[in-house]
């Protein structure tokens, strides 16, 4: 009960930007871990890639909404990154690519979301 109350209080005090930063941090840590496991640990790799792909899919869907407040070029860039993430994730699973590009992209986004004076994780 106390954990649930704490989680709700935490959510209420976070700004949307802080929430996005925290989510990108969690997903990026999962990708970083997946990059270090043995390639035979398919579940860990798939789970991290799927979580990252779903995050980017939600962002792309939000950017495709005409009522989205972001400027059109930025929305287009986010949608383009989402498409790249999907393609690159598939290439990782085929053993053709590694995780570094996805980790770098997420870290770059985190730098933009980070509160002033706080480096991205």
Short mmCIF file of C-alpha atoms in Angstrom, two decimals:
data_model
loop_
_atom_site.label_atom_id
_atom_site.label_comp_id
_atom_site.label_asym_id
_atom_site.label_seq_id
_atom_site.Cartn_x
_atom_site.Cartn_y
_atom_site.Cartn_z
CA UNK A 1 0.00 0.00 0.00
CA UNK A 2 2.78 2.43 0.92
CA UNK A 3 4.69 1.67 -2.27
CA UNK A 4 1.62 2.46 -4.37
CA UNK A 5 1.08 5.75 -2.51
CA UNK A 6 4.72 6.69 -3.02
CA UNK A 7 4.54 5.88 -6.74
CA UNK A 8 1.45 8.04 -7.14
CA UNK A 9 3.06 10.94 -5.26
CA UNK A 10 6.20 10.60 -7.36
CA UNK A 11 4.18 10.67 -10.57
CA UNK A 12 2.29 13.78 -9.49
CA UNK A 13 5.45 15.75 -8.78
CA UNK A 14 7.21 14.86 -12.03
CA UNK A 15 6.84 17.11 -15.03
CA UNK A 16 6.16 15.42 -18.38
CA UNK A 17 9.73 16.26 -19.41
CA UNK A 18 11.13 14.63 -16.26
CA UNK A 19 8.97 11.59 -16.84
CA UNK A 20 10.24 11.28 -20.43
CA UNK A 21 13.83 11.65 -19.20
CA UNK A 22 13.31 8.93 -16.58
CA UNK A 23 11.68 6.60 -19.12
CA UNK A 24 14.47 7.10 -21.66
CA UNK A 25 16.97 6.38 -18.86
CA UNK A 26 15.26 3.12 -18.00
CA UNK A 27 15.00 1.99 -21.61
CA UNK A 28 18.58 3.00 -22.36
CA UNK A 29 19.88 1.07 -19.35
CA UNK A 30 17.97 -1.99 -20.61
CA UNK A 31 19.61 -1.58 -24.04
CA UNK A 32 23.04 -1.19 -22.46
CA UNK A 33 22.52 -4.36 -20.44
CA UNK A 34 21.22 -6.25 -23.48
CA UNK A 35 24.33 -5.20 -25.40
CA UNK A 36 26.50 -6.97 -22.82
CA UNK A 37 24.68 -10.30 -22.56
CA UNK A 38 25.56 -13.34 -24.59
CA UNK A 39 23.79 -13.31 -27.98
CA UNK A 40 22.16 -16.59 -26.99
CA UNK A 41 20.21 -14.67 -24.29
CA UNK A 42 17.57 -13.83 -26.85
CA UNK A 43 14.88 -12.93 -24.31
CA UNK A 44 16.92 -10.15 -22.70
CA UNK A 45 17.86 -8.76 -26.09
CA UNK A 46 14.32 -8.94 -27.50
CA UNK A 47 12.77 -7.43 -24.36
CA UNK A 48 15.10 -4.40 -24.45
CA UNK A 49 14.68 -3.89 -28.20
CA UNK A 50 10.91 -4.25 -27.97
CA UNK A 51 10.67 -1.76 -25.09
CA UNK A 52 12.75 0.75 -27.01
CA UNK A 53 10.78 0.19 -30.21
CA UNK A 54 7.47 0.65 -28.36
CA UNK A 55 8.75 3.89 -26.78
CA UNK A 56 9.68 5.28 -30.19
CA UNK A 57 6.43 4.05 -31.71
CA UNK A 58 4.44 5.97 -29.09
CA UNK A 59 6.49 9.09 -29.80
CA UNK A 60 5.93 8.74 -33.55
CA UNK A 61 2.21 8.21 -33.06
CA UNK A 62 2.03 11.30 -30.86
CA UNK A 63 3.97 13.31 -33.46
CA UNK A 64 1.61 12.24 -36.22
CA UNK A 65 -1.32 13.82 -34.37
CA UNK A 66 -2.15 17.17 -36.02
CA UNK A 67 -2.83 18.70 -32.61
CA UNK A 68 0.75 18.01 -31.45
CA UNK A 69 2.34 21.29 -30.33
CA UNK A 70 5.87 20.53 -31.59
CA UNK A 71 6.97 22.24 -34.78
CA UNK A 72 6.54 20.23 -37.97
CA UNK A 73 10.25 19.64 -38.75
CA UNK A 74 10.90 18.30 -35.24
CA UNK A 75 7.86 16.03 -35.44
CA UNK A 76 9.10 14.70 -38.78
CA UNK A 77 12.56 14.04 -37.31
CA UNK A 78 11.08 12.08 -34.40
CA UNK A 79 8.98 9.99 -36.79
CA UNK A 80 12.08 9.37 -38.93
CA UNK A 81 14.09 8.28 -35.89
CA UNK A 82 11.26 5.93 -34.92
CA UNK A 83 11.41 4.29 -38.35
CA UNK A 84 15.19 3.94 -38.05
CA UNK A 85 14.84 2.40 -34.58
CA UNK A 86 12.50 -0.24 -35.99
CA UNK A 87 14.81 -1.12 -38.87
CA UNK A 88 17.93 -1.10 -36.74
CA UNK A 89 16.31 -3.25 -34.05
CA UNK A 90 15.49 -5.87 -36.67
CA UNK A 91 19.07 -5.76 -37.94
CA UNK A 92 20.36 -6.30 -34.40
CA UNK A 93 18.20 -9.39 -34.04
CA UNK A 94 19.54 -10.72 -37.34
CA UNK A 95 23.08 -10.20 -36.01
CA UNK A 96 23.87 -7.55 -38.63
CA UNK A 97 24.18 -4.56 -36.25
CA UNK A 98 24.94 -3.79 -32.61
CA UNK A 99 23.12 -1.77 -29.95
CA UNK A 100 25.39 1.28 -29.98
CA UNK A 101 23.40 3.40 -32.46
CA UNK A 102 20.19 2.95 -30.45
CA UNK A 103 21.98 3.74 -27.19
CA UNK A 104 23.56 6.86 -28.73
CA UNK A 105 20.22 8.10 -30.06
CA UNK A 106 18.54 7.67 -26.69
CA UNK A 107 21.42 9.39 -24.89
CA UNK A 108 21.15 12.34 -27.28
CA UNK A 109 17.44 12.64 -26.56
CA UNK A 110 18.18 12.45 -22.84
CA UNK A 111 20.67 15.30 -23.16
CA UNK A 112 17.90 17.44 -24.65
CA UNK A 113 15.47 16.45 -21.91
CA UNK A 114 17.93 16.77 -18.99
CA UNK A 115 17.33 19.55 -16.51
CA UNK A 116 19.86 22.36 -16.92
CA UNK A 117 23.14 21.54 -15.22
CA UNK A 118 22.45 17.79 -15.08
CA UNK A 119 24.30 15.53 -17.51
CA UNK A 120 22.41 12.72 -19.22
CA UNK A 121 23.00 9.24 -17.77
#
